[in-house]
Coordinates of N, CA and C in Angstrom, one line a residue:
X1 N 22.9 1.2 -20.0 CA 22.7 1.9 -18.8 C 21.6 1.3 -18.0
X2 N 21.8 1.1 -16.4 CA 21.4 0.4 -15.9 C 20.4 1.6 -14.8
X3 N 19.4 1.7 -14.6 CA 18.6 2.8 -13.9 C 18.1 1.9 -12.2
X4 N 18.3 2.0 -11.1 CA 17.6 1.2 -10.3 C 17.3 2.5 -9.1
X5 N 16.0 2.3 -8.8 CA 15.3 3.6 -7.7 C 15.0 2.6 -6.5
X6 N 15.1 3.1 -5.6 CA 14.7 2.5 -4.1 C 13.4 3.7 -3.5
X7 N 12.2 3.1 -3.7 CA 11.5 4.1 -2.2 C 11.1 3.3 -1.4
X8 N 11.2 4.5 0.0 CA 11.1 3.5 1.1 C 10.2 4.1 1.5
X9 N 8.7 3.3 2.2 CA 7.7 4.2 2.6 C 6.5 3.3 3.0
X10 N 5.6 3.3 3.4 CA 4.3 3.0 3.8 C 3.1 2.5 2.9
X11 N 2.8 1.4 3.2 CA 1.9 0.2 2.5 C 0.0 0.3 3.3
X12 N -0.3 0.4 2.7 CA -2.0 0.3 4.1 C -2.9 -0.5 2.4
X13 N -3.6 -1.1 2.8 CA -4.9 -1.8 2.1 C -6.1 -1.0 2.9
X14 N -6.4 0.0 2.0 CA -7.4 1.0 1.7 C -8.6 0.7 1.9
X15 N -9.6 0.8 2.7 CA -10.8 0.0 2.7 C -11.6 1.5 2.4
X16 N -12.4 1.4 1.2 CA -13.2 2.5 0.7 C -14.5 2.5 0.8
X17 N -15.0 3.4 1.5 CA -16.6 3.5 1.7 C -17.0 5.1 1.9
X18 N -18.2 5.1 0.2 CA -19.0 5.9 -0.1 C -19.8 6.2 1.1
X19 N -20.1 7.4 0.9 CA -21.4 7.7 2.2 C -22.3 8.5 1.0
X20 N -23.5 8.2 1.4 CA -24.3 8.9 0.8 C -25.0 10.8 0.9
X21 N -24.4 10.7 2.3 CA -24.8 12.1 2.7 C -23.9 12.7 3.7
X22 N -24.0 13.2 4.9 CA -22.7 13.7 6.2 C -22.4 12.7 6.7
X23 N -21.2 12.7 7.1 CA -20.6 11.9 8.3 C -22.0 11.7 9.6
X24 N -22.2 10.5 9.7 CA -22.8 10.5 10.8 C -22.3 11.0 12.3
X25 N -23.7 11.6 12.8 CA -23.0 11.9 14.5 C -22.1 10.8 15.2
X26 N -21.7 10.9 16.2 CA -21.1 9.8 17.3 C -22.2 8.9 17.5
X27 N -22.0 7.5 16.8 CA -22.8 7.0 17.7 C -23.8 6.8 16.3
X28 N -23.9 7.2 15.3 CA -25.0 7.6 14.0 C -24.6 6.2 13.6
X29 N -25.4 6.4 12.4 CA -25.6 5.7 11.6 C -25.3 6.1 10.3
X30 N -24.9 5.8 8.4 CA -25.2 6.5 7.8 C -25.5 5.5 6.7
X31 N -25.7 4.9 5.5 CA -25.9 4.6 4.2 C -24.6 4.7 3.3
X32 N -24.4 3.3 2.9 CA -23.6 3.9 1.7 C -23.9 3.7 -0.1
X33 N -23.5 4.6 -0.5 CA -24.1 4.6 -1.7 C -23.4 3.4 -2.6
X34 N -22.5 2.2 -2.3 CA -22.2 1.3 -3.2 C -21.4 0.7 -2.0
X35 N -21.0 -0.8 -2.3 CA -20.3 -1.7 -1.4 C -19.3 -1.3 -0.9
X36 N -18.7 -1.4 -0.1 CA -17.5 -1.4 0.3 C -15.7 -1.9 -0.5
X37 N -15.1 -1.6 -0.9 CA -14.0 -2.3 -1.5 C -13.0 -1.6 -1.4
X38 N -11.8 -2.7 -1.5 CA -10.3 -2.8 -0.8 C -9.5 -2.6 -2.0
X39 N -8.0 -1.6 -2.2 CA -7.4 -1.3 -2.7 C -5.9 -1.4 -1.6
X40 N -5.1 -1.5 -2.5 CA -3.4 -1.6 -2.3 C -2.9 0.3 -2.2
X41 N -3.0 1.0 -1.3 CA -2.9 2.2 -1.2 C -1.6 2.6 -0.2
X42 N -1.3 3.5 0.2 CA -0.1 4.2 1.1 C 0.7 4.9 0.0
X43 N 0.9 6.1 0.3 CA 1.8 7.1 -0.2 C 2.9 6.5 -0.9
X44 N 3.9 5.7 0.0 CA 5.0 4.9 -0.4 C 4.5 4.4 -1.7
X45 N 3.7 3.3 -1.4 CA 3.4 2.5 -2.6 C 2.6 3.1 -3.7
X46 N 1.9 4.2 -3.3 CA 1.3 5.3 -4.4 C 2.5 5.4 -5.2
X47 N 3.7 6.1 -5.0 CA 4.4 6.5 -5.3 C 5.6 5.5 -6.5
X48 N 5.8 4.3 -5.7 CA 6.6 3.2 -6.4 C 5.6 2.8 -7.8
X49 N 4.5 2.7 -7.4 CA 3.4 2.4 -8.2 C 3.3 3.3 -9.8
X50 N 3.3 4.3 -9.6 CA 3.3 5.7 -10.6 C 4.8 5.6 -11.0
X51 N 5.7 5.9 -10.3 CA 7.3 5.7 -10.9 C 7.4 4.8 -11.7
X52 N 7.4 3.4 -11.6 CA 7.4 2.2 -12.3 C 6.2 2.3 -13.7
X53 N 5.3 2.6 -13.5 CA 4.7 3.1 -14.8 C 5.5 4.3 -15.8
X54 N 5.8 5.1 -15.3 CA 6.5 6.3 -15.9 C 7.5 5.8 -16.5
X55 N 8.6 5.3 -16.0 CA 9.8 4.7 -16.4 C 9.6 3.4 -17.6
X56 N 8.5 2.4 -17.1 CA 7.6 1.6 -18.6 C 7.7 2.8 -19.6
X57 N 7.0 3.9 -19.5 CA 6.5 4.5 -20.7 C 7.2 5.5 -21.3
X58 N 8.2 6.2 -20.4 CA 9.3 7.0 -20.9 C 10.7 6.8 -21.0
X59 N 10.9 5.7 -20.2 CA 12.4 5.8 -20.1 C 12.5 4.5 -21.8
X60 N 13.5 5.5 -22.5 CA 13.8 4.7 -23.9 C 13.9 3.1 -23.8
X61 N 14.4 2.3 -24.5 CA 15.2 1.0 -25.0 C 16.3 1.2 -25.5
X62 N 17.2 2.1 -25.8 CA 18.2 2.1 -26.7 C 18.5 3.6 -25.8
X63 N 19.8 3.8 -25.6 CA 20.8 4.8 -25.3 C 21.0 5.4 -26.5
X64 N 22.0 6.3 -26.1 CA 22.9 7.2 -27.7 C 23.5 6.4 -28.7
X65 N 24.9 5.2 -27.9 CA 25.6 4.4 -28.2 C 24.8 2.8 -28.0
X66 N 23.5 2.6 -28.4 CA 23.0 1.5 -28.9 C 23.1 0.5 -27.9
X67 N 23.3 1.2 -26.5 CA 23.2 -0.2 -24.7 C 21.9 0.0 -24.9
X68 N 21.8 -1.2 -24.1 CA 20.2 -1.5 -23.7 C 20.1 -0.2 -22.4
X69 N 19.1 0.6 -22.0 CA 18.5 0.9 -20.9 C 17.7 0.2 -20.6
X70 N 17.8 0.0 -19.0 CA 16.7 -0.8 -18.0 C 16.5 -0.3 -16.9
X71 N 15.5 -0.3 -16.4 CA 15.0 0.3 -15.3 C 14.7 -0.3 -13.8
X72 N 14.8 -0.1 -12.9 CA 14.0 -1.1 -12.0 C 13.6 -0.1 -10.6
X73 N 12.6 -0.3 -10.5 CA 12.3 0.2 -9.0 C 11.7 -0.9 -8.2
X74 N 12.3 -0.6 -6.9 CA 12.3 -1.5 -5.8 C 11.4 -1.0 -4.7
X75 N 10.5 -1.4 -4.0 CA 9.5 -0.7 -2.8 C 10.1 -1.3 -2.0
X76 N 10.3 -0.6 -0.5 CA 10.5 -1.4 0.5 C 9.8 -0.8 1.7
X77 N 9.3 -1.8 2.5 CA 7.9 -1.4 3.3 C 7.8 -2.6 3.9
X78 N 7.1 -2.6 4.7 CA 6.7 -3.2 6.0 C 4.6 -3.6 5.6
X79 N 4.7 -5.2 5.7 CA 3.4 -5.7 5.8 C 3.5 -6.9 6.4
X80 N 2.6 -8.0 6.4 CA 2.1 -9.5 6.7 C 1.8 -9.7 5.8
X81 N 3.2 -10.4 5.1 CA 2.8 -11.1 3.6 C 2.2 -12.3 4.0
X82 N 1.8 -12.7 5.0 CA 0.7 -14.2 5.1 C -0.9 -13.7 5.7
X83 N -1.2 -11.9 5.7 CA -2.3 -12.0 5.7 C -3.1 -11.7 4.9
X84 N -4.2 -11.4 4.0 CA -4.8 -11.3 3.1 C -4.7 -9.8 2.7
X85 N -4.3 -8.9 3.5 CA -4.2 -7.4 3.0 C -2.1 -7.5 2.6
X86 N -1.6 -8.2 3.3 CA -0.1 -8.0 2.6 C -0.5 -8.9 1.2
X87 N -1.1 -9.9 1.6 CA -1.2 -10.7 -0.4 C -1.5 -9.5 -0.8
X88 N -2.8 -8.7 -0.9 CA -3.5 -8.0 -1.5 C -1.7 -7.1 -1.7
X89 N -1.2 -6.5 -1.7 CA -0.1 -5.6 -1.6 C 0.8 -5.9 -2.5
X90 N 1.2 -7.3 -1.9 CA 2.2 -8.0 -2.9 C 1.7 -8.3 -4.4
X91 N 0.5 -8.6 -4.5 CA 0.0 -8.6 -6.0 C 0.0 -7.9 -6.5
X92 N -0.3 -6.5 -6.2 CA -0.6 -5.2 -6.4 C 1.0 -5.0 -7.8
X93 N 2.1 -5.1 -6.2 CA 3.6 -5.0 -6.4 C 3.9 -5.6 -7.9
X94 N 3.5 -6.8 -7.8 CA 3.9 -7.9 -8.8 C 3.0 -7.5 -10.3
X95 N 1.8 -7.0 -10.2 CA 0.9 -6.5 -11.3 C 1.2 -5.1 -12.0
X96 N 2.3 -5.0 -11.4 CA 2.9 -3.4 -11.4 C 4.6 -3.7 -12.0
X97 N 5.1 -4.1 -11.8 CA 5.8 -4.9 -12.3 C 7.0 -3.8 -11.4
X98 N 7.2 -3.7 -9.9 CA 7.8 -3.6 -9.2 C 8.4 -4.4 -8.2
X99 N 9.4 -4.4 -7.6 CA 10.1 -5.7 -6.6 C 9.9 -4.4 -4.8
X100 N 8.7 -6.0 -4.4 CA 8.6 -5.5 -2.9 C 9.7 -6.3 -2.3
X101 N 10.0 -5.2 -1.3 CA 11.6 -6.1 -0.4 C 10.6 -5.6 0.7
X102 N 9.7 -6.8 1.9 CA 9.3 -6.2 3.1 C 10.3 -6.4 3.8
X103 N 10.5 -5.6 5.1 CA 11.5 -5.2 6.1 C 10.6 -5.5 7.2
X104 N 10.0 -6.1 7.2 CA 9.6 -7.0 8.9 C 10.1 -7.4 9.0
X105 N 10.0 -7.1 10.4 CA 10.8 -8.3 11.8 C 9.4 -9.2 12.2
X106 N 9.9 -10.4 12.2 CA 9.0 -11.4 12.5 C 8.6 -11.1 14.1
X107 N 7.4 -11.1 14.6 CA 7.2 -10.9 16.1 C 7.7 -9.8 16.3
X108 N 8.2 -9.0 15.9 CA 8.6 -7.5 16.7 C 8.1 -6.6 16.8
X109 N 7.9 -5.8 18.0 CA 6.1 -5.0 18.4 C 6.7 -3.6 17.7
X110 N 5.5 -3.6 17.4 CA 5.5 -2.4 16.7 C 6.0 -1.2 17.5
X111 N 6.6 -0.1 16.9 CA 7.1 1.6 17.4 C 6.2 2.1 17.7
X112 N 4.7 1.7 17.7 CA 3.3 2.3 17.7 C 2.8 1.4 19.0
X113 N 3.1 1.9 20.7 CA 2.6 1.2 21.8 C 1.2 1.4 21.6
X114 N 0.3 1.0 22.8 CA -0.8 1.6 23.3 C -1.8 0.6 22.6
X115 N -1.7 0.0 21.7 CA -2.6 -0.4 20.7 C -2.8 -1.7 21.2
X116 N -4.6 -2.2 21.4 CA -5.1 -3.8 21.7 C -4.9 -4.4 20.1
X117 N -4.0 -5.3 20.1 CA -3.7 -6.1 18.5 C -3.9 -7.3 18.9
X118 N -3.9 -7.6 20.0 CA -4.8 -9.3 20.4 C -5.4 -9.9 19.6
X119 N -6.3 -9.1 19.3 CA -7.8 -9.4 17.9 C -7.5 -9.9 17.0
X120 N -6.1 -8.6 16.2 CA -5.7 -9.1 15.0 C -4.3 -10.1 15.0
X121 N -4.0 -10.5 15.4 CA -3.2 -10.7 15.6 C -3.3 -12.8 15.0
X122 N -2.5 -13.2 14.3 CA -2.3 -14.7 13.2 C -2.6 -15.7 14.9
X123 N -1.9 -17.1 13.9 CA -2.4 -18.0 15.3 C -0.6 -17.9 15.6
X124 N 0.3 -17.1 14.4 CA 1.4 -17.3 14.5 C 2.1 -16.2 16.2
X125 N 1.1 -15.2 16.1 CA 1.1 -14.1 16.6 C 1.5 -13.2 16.1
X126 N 2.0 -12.9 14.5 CA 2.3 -12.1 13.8 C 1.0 -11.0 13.9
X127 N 1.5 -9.9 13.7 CA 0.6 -8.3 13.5 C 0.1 -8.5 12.1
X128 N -1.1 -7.7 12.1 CA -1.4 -7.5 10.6 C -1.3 -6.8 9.6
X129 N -1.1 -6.5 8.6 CA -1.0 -5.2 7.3 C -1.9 -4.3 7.9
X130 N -0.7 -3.1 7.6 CA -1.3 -1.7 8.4 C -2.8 -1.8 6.8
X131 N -3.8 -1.1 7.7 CA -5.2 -1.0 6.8 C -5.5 0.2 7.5
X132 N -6.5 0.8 6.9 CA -6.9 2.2 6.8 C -8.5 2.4 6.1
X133 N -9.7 2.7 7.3 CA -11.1 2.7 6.4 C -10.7 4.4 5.8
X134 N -11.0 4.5 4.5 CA -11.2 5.9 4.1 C -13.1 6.3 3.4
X135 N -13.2 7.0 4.1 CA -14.6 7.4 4.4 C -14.8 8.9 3.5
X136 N -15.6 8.3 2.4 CA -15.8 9.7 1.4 C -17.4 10.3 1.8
X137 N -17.2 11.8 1.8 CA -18.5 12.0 2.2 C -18.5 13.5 1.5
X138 N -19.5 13.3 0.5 CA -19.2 14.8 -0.3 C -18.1 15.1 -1.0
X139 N -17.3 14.2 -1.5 CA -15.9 14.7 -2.4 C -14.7 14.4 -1.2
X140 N -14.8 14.8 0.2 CA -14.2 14.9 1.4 C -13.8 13.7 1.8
X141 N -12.5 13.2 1.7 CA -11.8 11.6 2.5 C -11.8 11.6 4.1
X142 N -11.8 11.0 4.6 CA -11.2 10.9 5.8 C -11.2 9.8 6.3
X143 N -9.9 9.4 7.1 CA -9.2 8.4 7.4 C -9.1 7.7 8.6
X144 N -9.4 6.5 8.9 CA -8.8 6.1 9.9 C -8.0 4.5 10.1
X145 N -6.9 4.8 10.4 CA -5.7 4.1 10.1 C -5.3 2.9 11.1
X146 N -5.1 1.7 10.9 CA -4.1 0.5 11.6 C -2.9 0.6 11.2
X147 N -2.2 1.1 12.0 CA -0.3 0.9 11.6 C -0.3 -0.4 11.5
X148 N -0.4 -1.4 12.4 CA -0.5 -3.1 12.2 C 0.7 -3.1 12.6
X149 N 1.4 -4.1 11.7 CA 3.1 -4.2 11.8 C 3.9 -3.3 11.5
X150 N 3.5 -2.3 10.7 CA 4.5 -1.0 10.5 C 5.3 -0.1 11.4

């Protein structure tokens, strides 16, 4: 018996930064209690991530009638596998032992107008892997997000 799951969902490279005390005012300043560091995060890929472990650890080797069971979960998501947060993603995928299928359109502007991406933007002119700083302050996350290419 052959098991294969598809989720479809959202990829961001996580940029995590401790605060040592409140959110600074507008305009503040604040401390953080250890460096900064990047993780492979987004709900989607939370989720592909955990499934594919579960299925490793619960789903048998052997059926009733002595077939092999196998499993596979597939993510599919939207990043810039040529910029250092889609690598960061894809490794993630591959250390996890799940199959990323990204669904970019090469050059195609994002469903998300309004946004200056000039900055980030390759020398190819590709967009970048949606990223997101998450800002802990007291146990308390808070978010602020690049759709990028998504």
């Amino acid at each position: 018996m052959h098991l294969s799951i598809n989720i479809i969902g959202d990829a961001f490279a996580d940029i995590y930064c401790y605060l040592e005390a409140d959110m600074p005012p507008q305009g503040g300043d604040a401390r953080l209690l250890q460096p900064m560091h990047k993780v492979a995060g987004g709900s989607g890929l939370n989720t592909a991530t955990h499934l594919s472990s579960l299925l490793g650890h619960f789903w048998t080797n052997k059926s009733r009638d002595d077939n092999l069971c196998t499993s596979k979960v597939n993510f599919q998501t939207v990043i810039n596998e040529n910029d250092d947060y889609g690598k960061m993603i894809a490794s993630h995928c591959s250390q996890h032992k799940f199959k990323l299928i990204n669904r970019r359109v090469s050059n195609h502007p994002s469903c998300y107008f309004g946004t200056d991406e000039g900055a980030l933007q390759s020398q190819k002119g590709d967009k970048s892997t949606g990223h997101c700083a998450v800002i802990v302050s007291k146990g308390d996350r808070s978010f602020m997000t690049h759709l990028g290419c998504m």
